[in-house]
Amino acid sequence: MKDQLSTREAIRSLYELYSNDIYRYAGITLDDSSEAYDVVQEVFLRAYRSWNSYRQQAYAKTWLMSIARNYMIDLHRKHQAHAKNLSASELTDDVADRSPSMYLIPIVQNGLQQLKVEYREAIILRFMENLSVAETAAVLGWSENKVRNATHRGLQKLREVLREVNGQDEI
């Protein structure tokens, strides 16, 4: 009973510390605030269930972000068939119709959605969640060099996308 109580307290503490970060990561990755809320709930449920196998030497935020990423991959697989049936116009709905992230202007959020998934994940984790290269590599299961390359290429592509949208030569 005492172990169960301490697990609940630990998860509650982690929830208070990192739930907003996970929500932001999921919201930008999925571009759906209600689904992002579900991701947060599922992440902490999974964290609670696997608390005994959690290696305490790992950074808690990295562990939770890994759980979130894995769950979002599962969601993507489930929705893949549905997404194939959507028209291009449905996939590029006006961003202004959605509630914008408090940390990104809608045009940048739309630009992120146009990037390859690996570029988007690297940029979100590195610059929005402020994870180090090593922490990002741990979350994504990549080498640190792959994180650096994906971040660099993703930022280049994001600049290109934003130039096209804004009709500007330089950003």
PDB file of C-alpha atoms in Angstrom:
ATOM      1  CA  MET A   1       0.000   0.000   0.000  1.00  0.00           C
ATOM      2  CA  LYS A   2       2.805   2.410   0.907  1.00  0.00           C
ATOM      3  CA  ASP A   3       4.624   1.644  -2.358  1.00  0.00           C
ATOM      4  CA  GLN A   4       1.433   2.312  -4.312  1.00  0.00           C
ATOM      5  CA  LEU A   5       0.967   5.623  -2.490  1.00  0.00           C
ATOM      6  CA  SER A   6       4.537   6.691  -3.195  1.00  0.00           C
ATOM      7  CA  THR A   7       4.102   5.750  -6.865  1.00  0.00           C
ATOM      8  CA  ARG A   8       0.974   7.896  -7.050  1.00  0.00           C
ATOM      9  CA  GLU A   9       2.778  10.785  -5.403  1.00  0.00           C
ATOM     10  CA  ALA A  10       5.733  10.446  -7.766  1.00  0.00           C
ATOM     11  CA  ILE A  11       3.500  10.361 -10.846  1.00  0.00           C
ATOM     12  CA  ARG A  12       1.440  13.274  -9.535  1.00  0.00           C
ATOM     13  CA  SER A  13       4.643  15.258  -9.055  1.00  0.00           C
ATOM     14  CA  LEU A  14       5.833  14.409 -12.563  1.00  0.00           C
ATOM     15  CA  TYR A  15       2.408  15.370 -13.914  1.00  0.00           C
ATOM     16  CA  GLU A  16       2.633  18.783 -12.280  1.00  0.00           C
ATOM     17  CA  LEU A  17       6.138  19.300 -13.658  1.00  0.00           C
ATOM     18  CA  TYR A  18       5.783  17.981 -17.200  1.00  0.00           C
ATOM     19  CA  SER A  19       2.138  17.704 -18.266  1.00  0.00           C
ATOM     20  CA  ASN A  20       2.203  21.092 -20.018  1.00  0.00           C
ATOM     21  CA  ASP A  21       5.386  20.162 -21.893  1.00  0.00           C
ATOM     22  CA  ILE A  22       3.878  16.880 -23.062  1.00  0.00           C
ATOM     23  CA  TYR A  23       0.624  18.611 -24.024  1.00  0.00           C
ATOM     24  CA  ARG A  24       2.524  21.191 -26.078  1.00  0.00           C
ATOM     25  CA  TYR A  25       4.638  18.487 -27.761  1.00  0.00           C
ATOM     26  CA  ALA A  26       1.572  16.386 -28.579  1.00  0.00           C
ATOM     27  CA  GLY A  27      -0.492  19.388 -29.653  1.00  0.00           C
ATOM     28  CA  ILE A  28       2.085  20.568 -32.143  1.00  0.00           C
ATOM     29  CA  THR A  29       2.942  17.086 -33.343  1.00  0.00           C
ATOM     30  CA  LEU A  30      -0.675  16.021 -33.808  1.00  0.00           C
ATOM     31  CA  ASP A  31      -2.133  19.465 -34.509  1.00  0.00           C
ATOM     32  CA  ASP A  32      -5.188  18.525 -32.434  1.00  0.00           C
ATOM     33  CA  SER A  33      -5.678  19.904 -28.921  1.00  0.00           C
ATOM     34  CA  SER A  34      -8.240  17.307 -27.830  1.00  0.00           C
ATOM     35  CA  GLU A  35      -6.052  14.448 -28.996  1.00  0.00           C
ATOM     36  CA  ALA A  36      -3.085  16.093 -27.265  1.00  0.00           C
ATOM     37  CA  TYR A  37      -5.035  16.063 -23.997  1.00  0.00           C
ATOM     38  CA  ASP A  38      -5.674  12.340 -24.488  1.00  0.00           C
ATOM     39  CA  VAL A  39      -1.951  11.808 -25.086  1.00  0.00           C
ATOM     40  CA  VAL A  40      -1.114  13.478 -21.769  1.00  0.00           C
ATOM     41  CA  GLN A  41      -3.566  11.260 -19.936  1.00  0.00           C
ATOM     42  CA  GLU A  42      -2.270   8.129 -21.626  1.00  0.00           C
ATOM     43  CA  VAL A  43       1.374   9.052 -20.987  1.00  0.00           C
ATOM     44  CA  PHE A  44       0.842   9.355 -17.255  1.00  0.00           C
ATOM     45  CA  LEU A  45      -1.289   6.220 -17.144  1.00  0.00           C
ATOM     46  CA  ARG A  46       1.488   4.320 -18.893  1.00  0.00           C
ATOM     47  CA  ALA A  47       4.083   5.922 -16.625  1.00  0.00           C
ATOM     48  CA  TYR A  48       2.117   4.796 -13.583  1.00  0.00           C
ATOM     49  CA  ARG A  49       1.843   1.249 -14.918  1.00  0.00           C
ATOM     50  CA  SER A  50       5.542   1.029 -15.726  1.00  0.00           C
ATOM     51  CA  TRP A  51       6.865   2.933 -12.704  1.00  0.00           C
ATOM     52  CA  ASN A  52       8.589  -0.147 -11.286  1.00  0.00           C
ATOM     53  CA  SER A  53      10.581  -0.620 -14.493  1.00  0.00           C
ATOM     54  CA  TYR A  54      11.578   3.067 -14.729  1.00  0.00           C
ATOM     55  CA  ARG A  55      15.325   3.467 -14.392  1.00  0.00           C
ATOM     56  CA  GLN A  56      15.682   6.344 -11.970  1.00  0.00           C
ATOM     57  CA  GLN A  57      18.993   7.381 -13.538  1.00  0.00           C
ATOM     58  CA  ALA A  58      17.162   8.429 -16.721  1.00  0.00           C
ATOM     59  CA  TYR A  59      15.902  12.011 -16.841  1.00  0.00           C
ATOM     60  CA  ALA A  60      12.163  11.879 -16.086  1.00  0.00           C
ATOM     61  CA  LYS A  61      11.189  14.342 -18.817  1.00  0.00           C
ATOM     62  CA  THR A  62      13.082  12.286 -21.401  1.00  0.00           C
ATOM     63  CA  TRP A  63      11.342   9.116 -20.216  1.00  0.00           C
ATOM     64  CA  LEU A  64       7.906  10.753 -20.396  1.00  0.00           C
ATOM     65  CA  MET A  65       8.581  12.287 -23.818  1.00  0.00           C
ATOM     66  CA  SER A  66       9.604   8.831 -25.073  1.00  0.00           C
ATOM     67  CA  ILE A  67       6.327   7.409 -23.822  1.00  0.00           C
ATOM     68  CA  ALA A  68       4.474  10.273 -25.544  1.00  0.00           C
ATOM     69  CA  ARG A  69       6.315   9.746 -28.823  1.00  0.00           C
ATOM     70  CA  ASN A  70       5.673   6.001 -28.802  1.00  0.00           C
ATOM     71  CA  TYR A  71       1.988   6.539 -28.070  1.00  0.00           C
ATOM     72  CA  MET A  72       1.702   9.125 -30.852  1.00  0.00           C
ATOM     73  CA  ILE A  73       3.312   6.649 -33.259  1.00  0.00           C
ATOM     74  CA  ASP A  74       0.631   4.152 -32.226  1.00  0.00           C
ATOM     75  CA  LEU A  75      -2.052   6.794 -32.838  1.00  0.00           C
ATOM     76  CA  HIS A  76      -0.580   7.596 -36.227  1.00  0.00           C
ATOM     77  CA  ARG A  77      -0.728   3.942 -37.230  1.00  0.00           C
ATOM     78  CA  LYS A  78      -4.369   3.739 -36.168  1.00  0.00           C
ATOM     79  CA  HIS A  79      -5.298   6.874 -38.090  1.00  0.00           C
ATOM     80  CA  GLN A  80      -3.203   6.122 -41.157  1.00  0.00           C
ATOM     81  CA  ALA A  81      -6.035   4.474 -43.081  1.00  0.00           C
ATOM     82  CA  HIS A  82      -8.347   7.370 -42.290  1.00  0.00           C
ATOM     83  CA  ALA A  83      -5.757   9.947 -43.357  1.00  0.00           C
ATOM     84  CA  LYS A  84      -5.344   8.293 -46.758  1.00  0.00           C
ATOM     85  CA  ASN A  85      -9.001   8.993 -47.454  1.00  0.00           C
ATOM     86  CA  LEU A  86      -8.835  12.700 -46.615  1.00  0.00           C
ATOM     87  CA  SER A  87      -8.677  15.193 -49.430  1.00  0.00           C
ATOM     88  CA  ALA A  88      -5.782  17.625 -49.675  1.00  0.00           C
ATOM     89  CA  SER A  89      -8.047  20.530 -48.731  1.00  0.00           C
ATOM     90  CA  GLU A  90      -9.084  18.798 -45.518  1.00  0.00           C
ATOM     91  CA  LEU A  91      -5.431  18.251 -44.625  1.00  0.00           C
ATOM     92  CA  THR A  92      -4.585  21.921 -45.122  1.00  0.00           C
ATOM     93  CA  ASP A  93      -7.519  23.544 -43.320  1.00  0.00           C
ATOM     94  CA  ASP A  94      -7.005  27.177 -42.450  1.00  0.00           C
ATOM     95  CA  VAL A  95      -4.849  27.288 -39.330  1.00  0.00           C
ATOM     96  CA  ALA A  96      -6.799  30.294 -38.082  1.00  0.00           C
ATOM     97  CA  ASP A  97      -9.796  28.003 -37.509  1.00  0.00           C
ATOM     98  CA  ARG A  98      -7.817  26.130 -34.851  1.00  0.00           C
ATOM     99  CA  SER A  99      -6.823  27.437 -31.483  1.00  0.00           C
ATOM    100  CA  PRO A 100      -3.221  28.603 -31.957  1.00  0.00           C
ATOM    101  CA  SER A 101      -0.478  27.489 -29.661  1.00  0.00           C
ATOM    102  CA  MET A 102       0.555  30.126 -27.188  1.00  0.00           C
ATOM    103  CA  TYR A 103       4.185  29.536 -28.190  1.00  0.00           C
ATOM    104  CA  LEU A 104       3.899  29.622 -31.967  1.00  0.00           C
ATOM    105  CA  ILE A 105       2.208  31.914 -34.364  1.00  0.00           C
ATOM    106  CA  PRO A 106      -0.178  29.989 -36.598  1.00  0.00           C
ATOM    107  CA  ILE A 107       1.920  30.366 -39.728  1.00  0.00           C
ATOM    108  CA  VAL A 108       4.944  28.729 -38.070  1.00  0.00           C
ATOM    109  CA  GLN A 109       2.745  25.961 -36.728  1.00  0.00           C
ATOM    110  CA  ASN A 110       1.426  25.378 -40.236  1.00  0.00           C
ATOM    111  CA  GLY A 111       5.005  25.374 -41.505  1.00  0.00           C
ATOM    112  CA  LEU A 112       5.971  22.729 -38.973  1.00  0.00           C
ATOM    113  CA  GLN A 113       3.100  20.539 -40.131  1.00  0.00           C
ATOM    114  CA  GLN A 114       4.519  20.608 -43.663  1.00  0.00           C
ATOM    115  CA  LEU A 115       7.885  19.180 -42.573  1.00  0.00           C
ATOM    116  CA  LYS A 116       8.843  15.527 -42.643  1.00  0.00           C
ATOM    117  CA  VAL A 117       7.925  13.907 -39.328  1.00  0.00           C
ATOM    118  CA  GLU A 118      11.557  13.375 -38.303  1.00  0.00           C
ATOM    119  CA  TYR A 119      12.406  17.046 -38.895  1.00  0.00           C
ATOM    120  CA  ARG A 120       9.314  18.211 -37.017  1.00  0.00           C
ATOM    121  CA  GLU A 121      10.024  15.970 -34.015  1.00  0.00           C
ATOM    122  CA  ALA A 122      13.648  17.078 -33.795  1.00  0.00           C
ATOM    123  CA  ILE A 123      12.732  20.773 -33.962  1.00  0.00           C
ATOM    124  CA  ILE A 124       9.905  20.489 -31.434  1.00  0.00           C
ATOM    125  CA  LEU A 125      11.959  18.561 -28.890  1.00  0.00           C
ATOM    126  CA  ARG A 126      15.108  20.666 -29.288  1.00  0.00           C
ATOM    127  CA  PHE A 127      13.662  24.161 -29.494  1.00  0.00           C
ATOM    128  CA  MET A 128      10.202  24.014 -27.999  1.00  0.00           C
ATOM    129  CA  GLU A 129      10.799  21.498 -25.246  1.00  0.00           C
ATOM    130  CA  ASN A 130      14.390  22.676 -24.716  1.00  0.00           C
ATOM    131  CA  LEU A 131      15.834  19.189 -24.652  1.00  0.00           C
ATOM    132  CA  SER A 132      19.547  18.808 -25.234  1.00  0.00           C
ATOM    133  CA  VAL A 133      20.854  16.943 -28.256  1.00  0.00           C
ATOM    134  CA  ALA A 134      21.536  13.916 -26.031  1.00  0.00           C
ATOM    135  CA  GLU A 135      18.053  14.023 -24.475  1.00  0.00           C
ATOM    136  CA  THR A 136      16.419  14.401 -27.891  1.00  0.00           C
ATOM    137  CA  ALA A 137      18.445  11.455 -29.172  1.00  0.00           C
ATOM    138  CA  ALA A 138      17.250   9.393 -26.195  1.00  0.00           C
ATOM    139  CA  VAL A 139      13.593  10.277 -26.803  1.00  0.00           C
ATOM    140  CA  LEU A 140      13.769   9.552 -30.530  1.00  0.00           C
ATOM    141  CA  GLY A 141      16.088   6.562 -30.284  1.00  0.00           C
ATOM    142  CA  TRP A 142      18.549   8.225 -32.670  1.00  0.00           C
ATOM    143  CA  SER A 143      22.242   9.043 -32.568  1.00  0.00           C
ATOM    144  CA  GLU A 144      23.205  12.571 -31.566  1.00  0.00           C
ATOM    145  CA  ASN A 145      24.513  13.185 -35.099  1.00  0.00           C
ATOM    146  CA  LYS A 146      21.143  12.229 -36.579  1.00  0.00           C
ATOM    147  CA  VAL A 147      19.455  14.698 -34.197  1.00  0.00           C
ATOM    148  CA  ARG A 148      21.842  17.464 -35.275  1.00  0.00           C
ATOM    149  CA  ASN A 149      21.335  16.669 -38.969  1.00  0.00           C
ATOM    150  CA  ALA A 150      17.552  16.416 -38.707  1.00  0.00           C
ATOM    151  CA  THR A 151      17.395  19.680 -36.752  1.00  0.00           C
ATOM    152  CA  HIS A 152      19.616  21.491 -39.244  1.00  0.00           C
ATOM    153  CA  ARG A 153      17.780  20.170 -42.308  1.00  0.00           C
ATOM    154  CA  GLY A 154      14.407  20.726 -40.668  1.00  0.00           C
ATOM    155  CA  LEU A 155      15.207  24.356 -39.918  1.00  0.00           C
ATOM    156  CA  GLN A 156      16.377  24.870 -43.502  1.00  0.00           C
ATOM    157  CA  LYS A 157      13.162  23.359 -44.839  1.00  0.00           C
ATOM    158  CA  LEU A 158      11.051  25.381 -42.392  1.00  0.00           C
ATOM    159  CA  ARG A 159      12.722  28.567 -43.629  1.00  0.00           C
ATOM    160  CA  GLU A 160      11.908  27.571 -47.231  1.00  0.00           C
ATOM    161  CA  VAL A 161       8.276  26.867 -46.348  1.00  0.00           C
ATOM    162  CA  LEU A 162       7.941  30.178 -44.509  1.00  0.00           C
ATOM    163  CA  ARG A 163       9.533  32.053 -47.422  1.00  0.00           C
ATOM    164  CA  GLU A 164       6.992  30.509 -49.800  1.00  0.00           C
ATOM    165  CA  VAL A 165       4.064  31.354 -47.537  1.00  0.00           C
ATOM    166  CA  ASN A 166       5.215  34.905 -46.931  1.00  0.00           C
ATOM    167  CA  GLY A 167       6.513  35.522 -50.438  1.00  0.00           C
ATOM    168  CA  GLN A 168       9.780  36.744 -48.962  1.00  0.00           C
ATOM    169  CA  ASP A 169      13.309  36.130 -50.146  1.00  0.00           C
ATOM    170  CA  GLU A 170      14.846  36.085 -46.684  1.00  0.00           C
ATOM    171  CA  ILE A 171      13.699  34.921 -43.260  1.00  0.00           C
TER     172      ILE A 171
END
